[in-house]
JSON list of C-alpha atoms and ligand atoms in Angstrom, two decimals:
[
{"chain": "B", "resi": 237, "resn": "MET", "atom": "CA", "xyz": [25.68, 22.26, 16.25]},
{"chain": "B", "resi": 238, "resn": "ALA", "atom": "CA", "xyz": [24.23, 20.57, 19.34]},
{"chain": "B", "resi": 239, "resn": "TYR", "atom": "CA", "xyz": [20.55, 19.81, 19.52]},
{"chain": "B", "resi": 240, "resn": "GLU", "atom": "CA", "xyz": [18.20, 17.68, 21.55]},
{"chain": "B", "resi": 241, "resn": "VAL", "atom": "CA", "xyz": [15.02, 15.68, 21.10]},
{"chain": "B", "resi": 242, "resn": "ARG", "atom": "CA", "xyz": [13.05, 15.49, 24.36]},
{"chain": "B", "resi": 243, "resn": "VAL", "atom": "CA", "xyz": [9.74, 14.13, 25.56]},
{"chain": "B", "resi": 244, "resn": "ASN", "atom": "CA", "xyz": [6.86, 16.63, 25.73]},
{"chain": "B", "resi": 245, "resn": "GLY", "atom": "CA", "xyz": [5.44, 17.92, 28.99]},
{"chain": "B", "resi": 246, "resn": "GLN", "atom": "CA", "xyz": [1.82, 16.76, 29.07]},
{"chain": "B", "resi": 247, "resn": "ARG", "atom": "CA", "xyz": [0.53, 15.14, 25.94]},
{"chain": "B", "resi": 248, "resn": "LYS", "atom": "CA", "xyz": [1.94, 11.95, 24.53]},
{"chain": "B", "resi": 249, "resn": "TYR", "atom": "CA", "xyz": [4.85, 12.06, 22.15]},
{"chain": "B", "resi": 250, "resn": "ARG", "atom": "CA", "xyz": [3.25, 11.81, 18.73]},
{"chain": "B", "resi": 251, "resn": "LEU", "atom": "CA", "xyz": [4.54, 10.04, 15.65]},
{"chain": "B", "resi": 252, "resn": "GLY", "atom": "CA", "xyz": [3.89, 10.62, 11.96]},
{"chain": "B", "resi": 253, "resn": "VAL", "atom": "CA", "xyz": [4.71, 7.44, 10.05]},
{"chain": "B", "resi": 254, "resn": "LEU", "atom": "CA", "xyz": [5.64, 7.39, 6.34]},
{"chain": "B", "resi": 255, "resn": "GLY", "atom": "CA", "xyz": [5.71, 4.09, 4.43]},
{"chain": "B", "resi": 256, "resn": "SER", "atom": "CA", "xyz": [5.41, 2.72, 0.92]},
{"chain": "B", "resi": 257, "resn": "GLY", "atom": "CA", "xyz": [5.05, -1.00, 1.48]},
{"chain": "B", "resi": 258, "resn": "LYS", "atom": "CA", "xyz": [4.14, -3.87, 3.74]},
{"chain": "B", "resi": 259, "resn": "GLY", "atom": "CA", "xyz": [4.27, -1.99, 7.01]},
{"chain": "B", "resi": 260, "resn": "SER", "atom": "CA", "xyz": [5.76, -4.67, 9.27]},
{"chain": "B", "resi": 261, "resn": "ASN", "atom": "CA", "xyz": [7.82, -2.08, 11.14]},
{"chain": "B", "resi": 262, "resn": "PHE", "atom": "CA", "xyz": [4.77, 0.13, 11.44]},
{"chain": "B", "resi": 263, "resn": "VAL", "atom": "CA", "xyz": [2.79, -2.80, 12.92]},
{"chain": "B", "resi": 264, "resn": "ALA", "atom": "CA", "xyz": [5.54, -3.45, 15.49]},
{"chain": "B", "resi": 265, "resn": "ILE", "atom": "CA", "xyz": [5.55, 0.23, 16.48]},
{"chain": "B", "resi": 266, "resn": "ALA", "atom": "CA", "xyz": [1.74, 0.48, 16.58]},
{"chain": "B", "resi": 267, "resn": "ASP", "atom": "CA", "xyz": [1.49, -2.68, 18.69]},
{"chain": "B", "resi": 268, "resn": "ALA", "atom": "CA", "xyz": [4.12, -1.38, 21.12]},
{"chain": "B", "resi": 269, "resn": "CYS", "atom": "CA", "xyz": [2.07, 1.86, 21.43]},
{"chain": "B", "resi": 270, "resn": "ALA", "atom": "CA", "xyz": [-1.20, 0.00, 21.93]},
{"chain": "B", "resi": 271, "resn": "SER", "atom": "CA", "xyz": [0.21, -2.28, 24.61]},
{"chain": "B", "resi": 272, "resn": "GLY", "atom": "CA", "xyz": [1.72, 0.68, 26.47]},
{"chain": "B", "resi": 273, "resn": "GLY", "atom": "CA", "xyz": [5.21, -0.69, 25.82]},
{"chain": "B", "resi": 274, "resn": "ILE", "atom": "CA", "xyz": [6.32, 2.70, 24.54]},
{"chain": "B", "resi": 275, "resn": "PRO", "atom": "CA", "xyz": [4.84, 6.06, 25.64]},
{"chain": "B", "resi": 276, "resn": "VAL", "atom": "CA", "xyz": [3.84, 7.33, 22.20]},
{"chain": "B", "resi": 277, "resn": "GLU", "atom": "CA", "xyz": [0.80, 7.69, 19.97]},
{"chain": "B", "resi": 278, "resn": "ILE", "atom": "CA", "xyz": [0.52, 7.65, 16.21]},
{"chain": "B", "resi": 279, "resn": "GLY", "atom": "CA", "xyz": [-0.92, 10.89, 14.82]},
{"chain": "B", "resi": 280, "resn": "VAL", "atom": "CA", "xyz": [-1.03, 9.98, 11.15]},
{"chain": "B", "resi": 281, "resn": "VAL", "atom": "CA", "xyz": [0.21, 7.40, 8.63]},
{"chain": "B", "resi": 282, "resn": "LEU", "atom": "CA", "xyz": [1.09, 8.70, 5.16]},
{"chain": "B", "resi": 283, "resn": "SER", "atom": "CA", "xyz": [1.98, 6.82, 1.99]},
{"chain": "B", "resi": 284, "resn": "ASP", "atom": "CA", "xyz": [3.06, 7.70, -1.52]},
{"chain": "B", "resi": 285, "resn": "VAL", "atom": "CA", "xyz": [1.48, 4.42, -2.74]},
{"chain": "B", "resi": 286, "resn": "ALA", "atom": "CA", "xyz": [-2.32, 4.45, -2.85]},
{"chain": "B", "resi": 287, "resn": "ASP", "atom": "CA", "xyz": [-2.78, 0.73, -2.21]},
{"chain": "B", "resi": 288, "resn": "ALA", "atom": "CA", "xyz": [0.17, 0.20, 0.14]},
{"chain": "B", "resi": 289, "resn": "PRO", "atom": "CA", "xyz": [-0.60, -2.46, 2.78]},
{"chain": "B", "resi": 290, "resn": "ILE", "atom": "CA", "xyz": [0.77, -0.11, 5.46]},
{"chain": "B", "resi": 291, "resn": "LEU", "atom": "CA", "xyz": [-2.36, 2.05, 4.96]},
{"chain": "B", "resi": 292, "resn": "ASP", "atom": "CA", "xyz": [-4.61, -1.00, 5.47]},
{"chain": "B", "resi": 293, "resn": "ARG", "atom": "CA", "xyz": [-2.71, -1.98, 8.63]},
{"chain": "B", "resi": 294, "resn": "ALA", "atom": "CA", "xyz": [-3.22, 1.58, 9.95]},
{"chain": "B", "resi": 295, "resn": "ARG", "atom": "CA", "xyz": [-6.93, 1.70, 9.06]},
{"chain": "B", "resi": 296, "resn": "GLU", "atom": "CA", "xyz": [-7.47, -1.66, 10.79]},
{"chain": "B", "resi": 297, "resn": "ARG", "atom": "CA", "xyz": [-6.15, 0.02, 13.92]},
{"chain": "B", "resi": 298, "resn": "GLY", "atom": "CA", "xyz": [-8.42, 3.04, 13.54]},
{"chain": "B", "resi": 299, "resn": "LEU", "atom": "CA", "xyz": [-5.53, 5.40, 12.81]},
{"chain": "B", "resi": 300, "resn": "PRO", "atom": "CA", "xyz": [-5.77, 8.41, 10.47]},
{"chain": "B", "resi": 301, "resn": "THR", "atom": "CA", "xyz": [-4.22, 7.71, 7.07]},
{"chain": "B", "resi": 302, "resn": "GLN", "atom": "CA", "xyz": [-3.61, 9.65, 3.89]},
{"chain": "B", "resi": 303, "resn": "HIS", "atom": "CA", "xyz": [-2.25, 8.79, 0.49]},
{"chain": "B", "resi": 304, "resn": "ILE", "atom": "CA", "xyz": [-0.31, 11.73, -0.90]},
{"chain": "B", "resi": 305, "resn": "SER", "atom": "CA", "xyz": [0.87, 11.38, -4.48]},
{"chain": "B", "resi": 306, "resn": "PRO", "atom": "CA", "xyz": [4.64, 11.90, -4.78]},
{"chain": "B", "resi": 307, "resn": "GLY", "atom": "CA", "xyz": [4.34, 13.86, -8.02]},
{"chain": "B", "resi": 308, "resn": "GLN", "atom": "CA", "xyz": [6.48, 13.65, -11.12]},
{"chain": "B", "resi": 309, "resn": "PHE", "atom": "CA", "xyz": [9.72, 12.08, -9.83]},
{"chain": "B", "resi": 310, "resn": "ARG", "atom": "CA", "xyz": [10.62, 8.41, -9.32]},
{"chain": "B", "resi": 311, "resn": "THR", "atom": "CA", "xyz": [12.82, 8.59, -6.22]},
{"chain": "B", "resi": 312, "resn": "LYS", "atom": "CA", "xyz": [11.83, 11.83, -4.47]},
{"chain": "B", "resi": 313, "resn": "LEU", "atom": "CA", "xyz": [8.84, 14.09, -3.83]},
{"chain": "B", "resi": 314, "resn": "ASP", "atom": "CA", "xyz": [8.17, 17.02, -6.10]},
{"chain": "B", "resi": 315, "resn": "GLU", "atom": "CA", "xyz": [7.70, 20.47, -4.55]},
{"chain": "B", "resi": 316, "resn": "THR", "atom": "CA", "xyz": [3.91, 20.25, -4.33]},
{"chain": "B", "resi": 317, "resn": "ALA", "atom": "CA", "xyz": [4.05, 16.80, -2.77]},
{"chain": "B", "resi": 318, "resn": "GLU", "atom": "CA", "xyz": [6.74, 17.85, -0.30]},
{"chain": "B", "resi": 319, "resn": "GLN", "atom": "CA", "xyz": [4.52, 20.73, 0.88]},
{"chain": "B", "resi": 320, "resn": "ALA", "atom": "CA", "xyz": [1.54, 18.39, 1.20]},
{"chain": "B", "resi": 321, "resn": "TYR", "atom": "CA", "xyz": [3.53, 15.93, 3.34]},
{"chain": "B", "resi": 322, "resn": "ILE", "atom": "CA", "xyz": [4.80, 18.77, 5.55]},
{"chain": "B", "resi": 323, "resn": "ALA", "atom": "CA", "xyz": [1.27, 20.17, 5.95]},
{"chain": "B", "resi": 324, "resn": "ALA", "atom": "CA", "xyz": [-0.25, 16.78, 6.86]},
{"chain": "B", "resi": 325, "resn": "LEU", "atom": "CA", "xyz": [2.44, 16.11, 9.48]},
{"chain": "B", "resi": 326, "resn": "GLN", "atom": "CA", "xyz": [2.16, 19.62, 10.95]},
{"chain": "B", "resi": 327, "resn": "LYS", "atom": "CA", "xyz": [-1.63, 19.32, 11.08]},
{"chain": "B", "resi": 328, "resn": "ALA", "atom": "CA", "xyz": [-1.24, 16.08, 13.06]},
{"chain": "B", "resi": 329, "resn": "GLU", "atom": "CA", "xyz": [1.21, 17.92, 15.37]},
{"chain": "B", "resi": 330, "resn": "VAL", "atom": "CA", "xyz": [3.81, 15.18, 15.23]},
{"chain": "B", "resi": 331, "resn": "ASP", "atom": "CA", "xyz": [6.92, 15.25, 17.40]},
{"chain": "B", "resi": 332, "resn": "LEU", "atom": "CA", "xyz": [8.82, 12.71, 15.33]},
{"chain": "B", "resi": 333, "resn": "VAL", "atom": "CA", "xyz": [8.62, 11.59, 11.71]},
{"chain": "B", "resi": 334, "resn": "VAL", "atom": "CA", "xyz": [9.20, 7.83, 11.45]},
{"chain": "B", "resi": 335, "resn": "LEU", "atom": "CA", "xyz": [10.20, 6.42, 8.07]},
{"chain": "B", "resi": 336, "resn": "ALA", "atom": "CA", "xyz": [9.01, 2.82, 7.86]},
{"chain": "B", "resi": 337, "resn": "GLY", "atom": "CA", "xyz": [9.90, 1.59, 4.39]},
{"chain": "B", "resi": 338, "resn": "PHE", "atom": "CA", "xyz": [9.27, 4.97, 2.72]},
{"chain": "B", "resi": 339, "resn": "MET", "atom": "CA", "xyz": [10.86, 4.62, -0.71]},
{"chain": "B", "resi": 340, "resn": "ARG", "atom": "CA", "xyz": [11.43, 8.33, -1.42]},
{"chain": "B", "resi": 341, "resn": "ILE", "atom": "CA", "xyz": [14.48, 10.39, -0.54]},
{"chain": "B", "resi": 342, "resn": "LEU", "atom": "CA", "xyz": [13.59, 13.35, 1.69]},
{"chain": "B", "resi": 343, "resn": "LYS", "atom": "CA", "xyz": [15.66, 16.47, 1.37]},
{"chain": "B", "resi": 344, "resn": "GLY", "atom": "CA", "xyz": [15.77, 20.27, 1.67]},
{"chain": "B", "resi": 345, "resn": "GLU", "atom": "CA", "xyz": [12.47, 21.80, 2.67]},
{"chain": "B", "resi": 346, "resn": "PHE", "atom": "CA", "xyz": [11.15, 18.67, 4.38]},
{"chain": "B", "resi": 347, "resn": "LEU", "atom": "CA", "xyz": [14.22, 18.19, 6.57]},
{"chain": "B", "resi": 348, "resn": "ARG", "atom": "CA", "xyz": [14.23, 21.90, 7.45]},
{"chain": "B", "resi": 349, "resn": "ALA", "atom": "CA", "xyz": [10.58, 21.66, 8.53]},
{"chain": "B", "resi": 350, "resn": "PHE", "atom": "CA", "xyz": [11.38, 18.70, 10.81]},
{"chain": "B", "resi": 351, "resn": "ALA", "atom": "CA", "xyz": [14.97, 19.46, 11.70]},
{"chain": "B", "resi": 352, "resn": "HIS", "atom": "CA", "xyz": [16.52, 16.55, 13.62]},
{"chain": "B", "resi": 353, "resn": "LYS", "atom": "CA", "xyz": [13.09, 14.96, 13.98]},
{"chain": "B", "resi": 354, "resn": "VAL", "atom": "CA", "xyz": [13.14, 12.36, 11.23]},
{"chain": "B", "resi": 355, "resn": "VAL", "atom": "CA", "xyz": [14.29, 8.77, 11.87]},
{"chain": "B", "resi": 356, "resn": "ASN", "atom": "CA", "xyz": [14.71, 5.76, 9.61]},
{"chain": "B", "resi": 357, "resn": "ILE", "atom": "CA", "xyz": [15.58, 2.09, 9.94]},
{"chain": "B", "resi": 358, "resn": "HIS", "atom": "CA", "xyz": [18.09, 0.64, 7.51]},
{"chain": "B", "resi": 359, "resn": "PRO", "atom": "CA", "xyz": [18.70, -3.11, 7.05]},
{"chain": "B", "resi": 360, "resn": "SER", "atom": "CA", "xyz": [22.48, -3.13, 7.59]},
{"chain": "B", "resi": 361, "resn": "LEU", "atom": "CA", "xyz": [25.06, -1.98, 10.10]},
{"chain": "B", "resi": 362, "resn": "LEU", "atom": "CA", "xyz": [25.72, 1.48, 8.69]},
{"chain": "B", "resi": 363, "resn": "PRO", "atom": "CA", "xyz": [27.98, 2.86, 7.34]},
{"chain": "B", "resi": 364, "resn": "SER", "atom": "CA", "xyz": [28.30, -0.52, 5.60]},
{"chain": "B", "resi": 365, "resn": "PHE", "atom": "CA", "xyz": [25.90, -1.16, 2.75]},
{"chain": "B", "resi": 366, "resn": "PRO", "atom": "CA", "xyz": [23.83, 2.03, 2.42]},
{"chain": "B", "resi": 367, "resn": "GLY", "atom": "CA", "xyz": [21.20, 2.21, -0.31]},
{"chain": "B", "resi": 368, "resn": "LEU", "atom": "CA", "xyz": [18.95, -0.46, -1.77]},
{"chain": "B", "resi": 369, "resn": "GLU", "atom": "CA", "xyz": [18.83, -4.18, -0.89]},
{"chain": "B", "resi": 370, "resn": "ALA", "atom": "CA", "xyz": [21.40, -3.84, 1.88]},
{"chain": "B", "resi": 371, "resn": "TRP", "atom": "CA", "xyz": [20.89, -7.47, 2.94]},
{"chain": "B", "resi": 372, "resn": "LYS", "atom": "CA", "xyz": [21.83, -8.60, -0.57]},
{"chain": "B", "resi": 373, "resn": "GLN", "atom": "CA", "xyz": [24.86, -6.32, -0.59]},
{"chain": "B", "resi": 374, "resn": "ALA", "atom": "CA", "xyz": [25.96, -7.91, 2.72]},
{"chain": "B", "resi": 375, "resn": "LEU", "atom": "CA", "xyz": [25.45, -11.45, 1.40]},
{"chain": "B", "resi": 376, "resn": "ASP", "atom": "CA", "xyz": [27.29, -10.73, -1.87]},
{"chain": "B", "resi": 377, "resn": "TYR", "atom": "CA", "xyz": [30.18, -9.11, 0.02]},
{"chain": "B", "resi": 378, "resn": "GLY", "atom": "CA", "xyz": [30.52, -12.15, 2.27]},
{"chain": "B", "resi": 379, "resn": "VAL", "atom": "CA", "xyz": [30.31, -10.54, 5.72]},
{"chain": "B", "resi": 380, "resn": "LYS", "atom": "CA", "xyz": [29.60, -12.87, 8.64]},
{"chain": "B", "resi": 381, "resn": "VAL", "atom": "CA", "xyz": [27.67, -10.30, 10.65]},
{"chain": "B", "resi": 382, "resn": "THR", "atom": "CA", "xyz": [25.23, -7.68, 9.45]},
{"chain": "B", "resi": 383, "resn": "GLY", "atom": "CA", "xyz": [22.21, -6.13, 11.17]},
{"chain": "B", "resi": 384, "resn": "CYS", "atom": "CA", "xyz": [20.02, -3.07, 11.25]},
{"chain": "B", "resi": 385, "resn": "THR", "atom": "CA", "xyz": [20.48, 0.59, 12.16]},
{"chain": "B", "resi": 386, "resn": "VAL", "atom": "CA", "xyz": [18.08, 3.24, 13.43]},
{"chain": "B", "resi": 387, "resn": "HIS", "atom": "CA", "xyz": [19.40, 6.65, 12.42]},
{"chain": "B", "resi": 388, "resn": "PHE", "atom": "CA", "xyz": [18.37, 10.26, 12.11]},
{"chain": "B", "resi": 389, "resn": "VAL", "atom": "CA", "xyz": [17.83, 11.35, 8.54]},
{"chain": "B", "resi": 390, "resn": "ASP", "atom": "CA", "xyz": [20.06, 14.02, 7.06]},
{"chain": "B", "resi": 391, "resn": "GLN", "atom": "CA", "xyz": [20.63, 15.26, 3.50]},
{"chain": "B", "resi": 392, "resn": "GLY", "atom": "CA", "xyz": [22.62, 12.17, 2.50]},
{"chain": "B", "resi": 393, "resn": "VAL", "atom": "CA", "xyz": [21.43, 8.63, 1.81]},
{"chain": "B", "resi": 394, "resn": "ASP", "atom": "CA", "xyz": [21.60, 6.61, 5.07]},
{"chain": "B", "resi": 395, "resn": "THR", "atom": "CA", "xyz": [24.28, 8.93, 6.47]},
{"chain": "B", "resi": 396, "resn": "GLY", "atom": "CA", "xyz": [22.59, 10.58, 9.50]},
{"chain": "B", "resi": 397, "resn": "PRO", "atom": "CA", "xyz": [23.62, 10.20, 13.16]},
{"chain": "B", "resi": 398, "resn": "ILE", "atom": "CA", "xyz": [23.18, 6.64, 14.43]},
{"chain": "B", "resi": 399, "resn": "LEU", "atom": "CA", "xyz": [20.71, 6.08, 17.26]},
{"chain": "B", "resi": 400, "resn": "ALA", "atom": "CA", "xyz": [20.83, 2.30, 17.73]},
{"chain": "B", "resi": 401, "resn": "GLN", "atom": "CA", "xyz": [22.12, -0.84, 16.02]},
{"chain": "B", "resi": 402, "resn": "GLN", "atom": "CA", "xyz": [21.48, -4.55, 16.32]},
{"chain": "B", "resi": 403, "resn": "THR", "atom": "CA", "xyz": [23.74, -7.23, 14.90]},
{"chain": "B", "resi": 404, "resn": "VAL", "atom": "CA", "xyz": [22.36, -10.21, 12.97]},
{"chain": "B", "resi": 405, "resn": "PRO", "atom": "CA", "xyz": [24.51, -13.22, 11.95]},
{"chain": "B", "resi": 406, "resn": "VAL", "atom": "CA", "xyz": [24.88, -14.32, 8.34]},
{"chain": "B", "resi": 407, "resn": "LEU", "atom": "CA", "xyz": [24.49, -18.11, 8.42]},
{"chain": "B", "resi": 408, "resn": "THR", "atom": "CA", "xyz": [25.85, -20.79, 6.09]},
{"chain": "B", "resi": 409, "resn": "GLY", "atom": "CA", "xyz": [23.30, -21.44, 3.39]},
{"chain": "B", "resi": 410, "resn": "ASP", "atom": "CA", "xyz": [21.56, -18.08, 3.80]},
{"chain": "B", "resi": 411, "resn": "THR", "atom": "CA", "xyz": [19.73, -16.75, 0.78]},
{"chain": "B", "resi": 412, "resn": "ALA", "atom": "CA", "xyz": [18.91, -13.10, 0.28]},
{"chain": "B", "resi": 413, "resn": "ALA", "atom": "CA", "xyz": [15.36, -13.90, 1.44]},
{"chain": "B", "resi": 414, "resn": "SER", "atom": "CA", "xyz": [16.37, -15.77, 4.62]},
{"chain": "B", "resi": 415, "resn": "LEU", "atom": "CA", "xyz": [18.87, -13.10, 5.63]},
{"chain": "B", "resi": 416, "resn": "HIS", "atom": "CA", "xyz": [16.37, -10.33, 4.92]},
{"chain": "B", "resi": 417, "resn": "ALA", "atom": "CA", "xyz": [13.76, -12.08, 7.08]},
{"chain": "B", "resi": 418, "resn": "ARG", "atom": "CA", "xyz": [16.23, -12.42, 10.00]},
{"chain": "B", "resi": 419, "resn": "ILE", "atom": "CA", "xyz": [17.16, -8.73, 9.73]},
{"chain": "B", "resi": 420, "resn": "GLN", "atom": "CA", "xyz": [13.50, -7.70, 9.65]},
{"chain": "B", "resi": 421, "resn": "GLU", "atom": "CA", "xyz": [12.85, -9.70, 12.79]},
{"chain": "B", "resi": 422, "resn": "ALA", "atom": "CA", "xyz": [15.57, -7.66, 14.53]},
{"chain": "B", "resi": 423, "resn": "GLU", "atom": "CA", "xyz": [14.15, -4.42, 13.09]},
{"chain": "B", "resi": 424, "resn": "ARG", "atom": "CA", "xyz": [10.76, -5.08, 14.64]},
{"chain": "B", "resi": 425, "resn": "VAL", "atom": "CA", "xyz": [12.39, -5.10, 18.08]},
{"chain": "B", "resi": 426, "resn": "LEU", "atom": "CA", "xyz": [14.98, -2.35, 17.62]},
{"chain": "B", "resi": 427, "resn": "TYR", "atom": "CA", "xyz": [12.79, 0.32, 15.99]},
{"chain": "B", "resi": 428, "resn": "PRO", "atom": "CA", "xyz": [10.04, 0.49, 18.65]},
{"chain": "B", "resi": 429, "resn": "ALA", "atom": "CA", "xyz": [12.68, 0.39, 21.39]},
{"chain": "B", "resi": 430, "resn": "ALA", "atom": "CA", "xyz": [14.66, 3.27, 19.86]},
{"chain": "B", "resi": 431, "resn": "ILE", "atom": "CA", "xyz": [11.49, 5.35, 19.38]},
{"chain": "B", "resi": 432, "resn": "GLY", "atom": "CA", "xyz": [10.48, 4.66, 23.00]},
{"chain": "B", "resi": 433, "resn": "ALA", "atom": "CA", "xyz": [13.87, 5.87, 24.19]},
{"chain": "B", "resi": 434, "resn": "LEU", "atom": "CA", "xyz": [13.49, 9.09, 22.21]},
{"chain": "B", "resi": 435, "resn": "ALA", "atom": "CA", "xyz": [9.99, 9.65, 23.56]},
{"chain": "B", "resi": 436, "resn": "ARG", "atom": "CA", "xyz": [11.19, 9.17, 27.14]},
{"chain": "B", "resi": 437, "resn": "GLY", "atom": "CA", "xyz": [14.06, 11.58, 26.58]},
{"chain": "B", "resi": 438, "resn": "GLU", "atom": "CA", "xyz": [16.59, 8.85, 27.33]},
{"chain": "B", "resi": 439, "resn": "VAL", "atom": "CA", "xyz": [18.68, 9.66, 24.31]},
{"chain": "B", "resi": 440, "resn": "VAL", "atom": "CA", "xyz": [19.61, 13.02, 22.85]},
{"chain": "B", "resi": 441, "resn": "ILE", "atom": "CA", "xyz": [21.48, 13.88, 19.73]},
{"chain": "B", "resi": 442, "resn": "GLN", "atom": "CA", "xyz": [24.51, 16.11, 19.83]},
{"chain": "B", "resi": 443, "resn": "GLY", "atom": "CA", "xyz": [25.95, 16.80, 16.40]},
{"chain": "B", "resi": 444, "resn": "ARG", "atom": "CA", "xyz": [26.89, 13.43, 14.86]},
{"chain": "B", "resi": 445, "resn": "GLN", "atom": "CA", "xyz": [26.70, 11.57, 18.15]},
{"chain": "B", "resi": 446, "resn": "THR", "atom": "CA", "xyz": [23.67, 10.31, 20.02]},
{"chain": "B", "resi": 447, "resn": "VAL", "atom": "CA", "xyz": [24.13, 10.29, 23.77]},
{"chain": "B", "resi": 448, "resn": "TRP", "atom": "CA", "xyz": [22.24, 7.83, 25.94]},
{"chain": "B", "resi": 449, "resn": "GLN", "atom": "CA", "xyz": [21.44, 9.09, 29.42]},
{"chain": "B", "resi": 450, "resn": "LYS", "atom": "CA", "xyz": [23.03, 7.34, 32.35]},
{"chain": "B", "resi": 451, "resn": "GLY", "atom": "CA", "xyz": [21.59, 3.88, 32.78]},
{"chain": "B", "resi": 452, "resn": "ALA", "atom": "CA", "xyz": [19.48, 3.99, 29.61]},
{"chain": "B", "resi": 453, "resn": "SER", "atom": "CA", "xyz": [19.97, 1.37, 26.92]},
{"chain": "B", "resi": 454, "resn": "ILE", "atom": "CA", "xyz": [17.96, -0.69, 24.47]},
{"chain": "Z", "resi": 614, "resn": "GRF", "atom": "C1", "xyz": [12.33, -2.38, 6.32]},
{"chain": "Z", "resi": 614, "resn": "GRF", "atom": "O1", "xyz": [12.71, -3.71, 6.38]},
{"chain": "Z", "resi": 614, "resn": "GRF", "atom": "C2", "xyz": [13.49, -1.44, 6.44]},
{"chain": "Z", "resi": 614, "resn": "GRF", "atom": "O2", "xyz": [14.70, -2.08, 6.51]},
{"chain": "Z", "resi": 614, "resn": "GRF", "atom": "C3", "xyz": [13.49, -0.63, 5.18]},
{"chain": "Z", "resi": 614, "resn": "GRF", "atom": "O3", "xyz": [12.24, -0.81, 4.59]},
{"chain": "Z", "resi": 614, "resn": "GRF", "atom": "C4", "xyz": [11.67, -2.02, 5.02]},
{"chain": "Z", "resi": 614, "resn": "GRF", "atom": "C5", "xyz": [10.21, -1.80, 5.18]},
{"chain": "Z", "resi": 614, "resn": "GRF", "atom": "O4", "xyz": [9.52, -2.96, 5.51]},
{"chain": "Z", "resi": 614, "resn": "GRF", "atom": "N1", "xyz": [13.81, 0.74, 5.48]},
{"chain": "Z", "resi": 614, "resn": "GRF", "atom": "P1", "xyz": [8.10, -2.85, 6.14]},
{"chain": "Z", "resi": 614, "resn": "GRF", "atom": "O5", "xyz": [7.22, -2.05, 5.20]},
{"chain": "Z", "resi": 614, "resn": "GRF", "atom": "O6", "xyz": [8.25, -2.20, 7.49]},
{"chain": "Z", "resi": 614, "resn": "GRF", "atom": "O7", "xyz": [7.62, -4.26, 6.25]}
]
């Protein structure tokens, strides 16, 4: 099936951000919005963790936040929580759901409510090293180049259509921490740029491919 994500007519393209942790990607995106670097606004920031620093970073910037309990499961949202997340994002009238370190798998009802409108950043060059601690997987495997990937979210784990990727070298003497830090530095550039391209309608998704309009690139 072919589908497209395009910039809105009048009002700014609006993001709903979901995160569970530190929020460094969120900060990079929010700062790019505030400086006018990307033509988007942040409608709401949601977290499954009540004291997640990402909520503090959002409040400091005067953005609406909400903690929504994930319910009874460890790795996903239960039905009540899923409905609450959908309702909060719909109320904020978001055009794109941005996962920024959200540690819950989103499936079924949620992805149907925001069909082809959920993006994530993963700390490896997918399809290599999906899942947890991808930087550690890369180091243990012995690759010389890894990176980060912005992708649309589908029913699988880190399997959706790829929007943008950035390579990062693995250097002699790297530890898991040093490699992770280098990847995160790349993430903070790639993620805002990819979201900006979506907001400007410079990239559309067609089935498993994403197609960049003539002349557009990150
Ligand atoms: C990011 O580094 C990203 O790779 C992964 O979760 C991490 C979240 O970090 N999806 P932060 O909360 O943005 O600092």
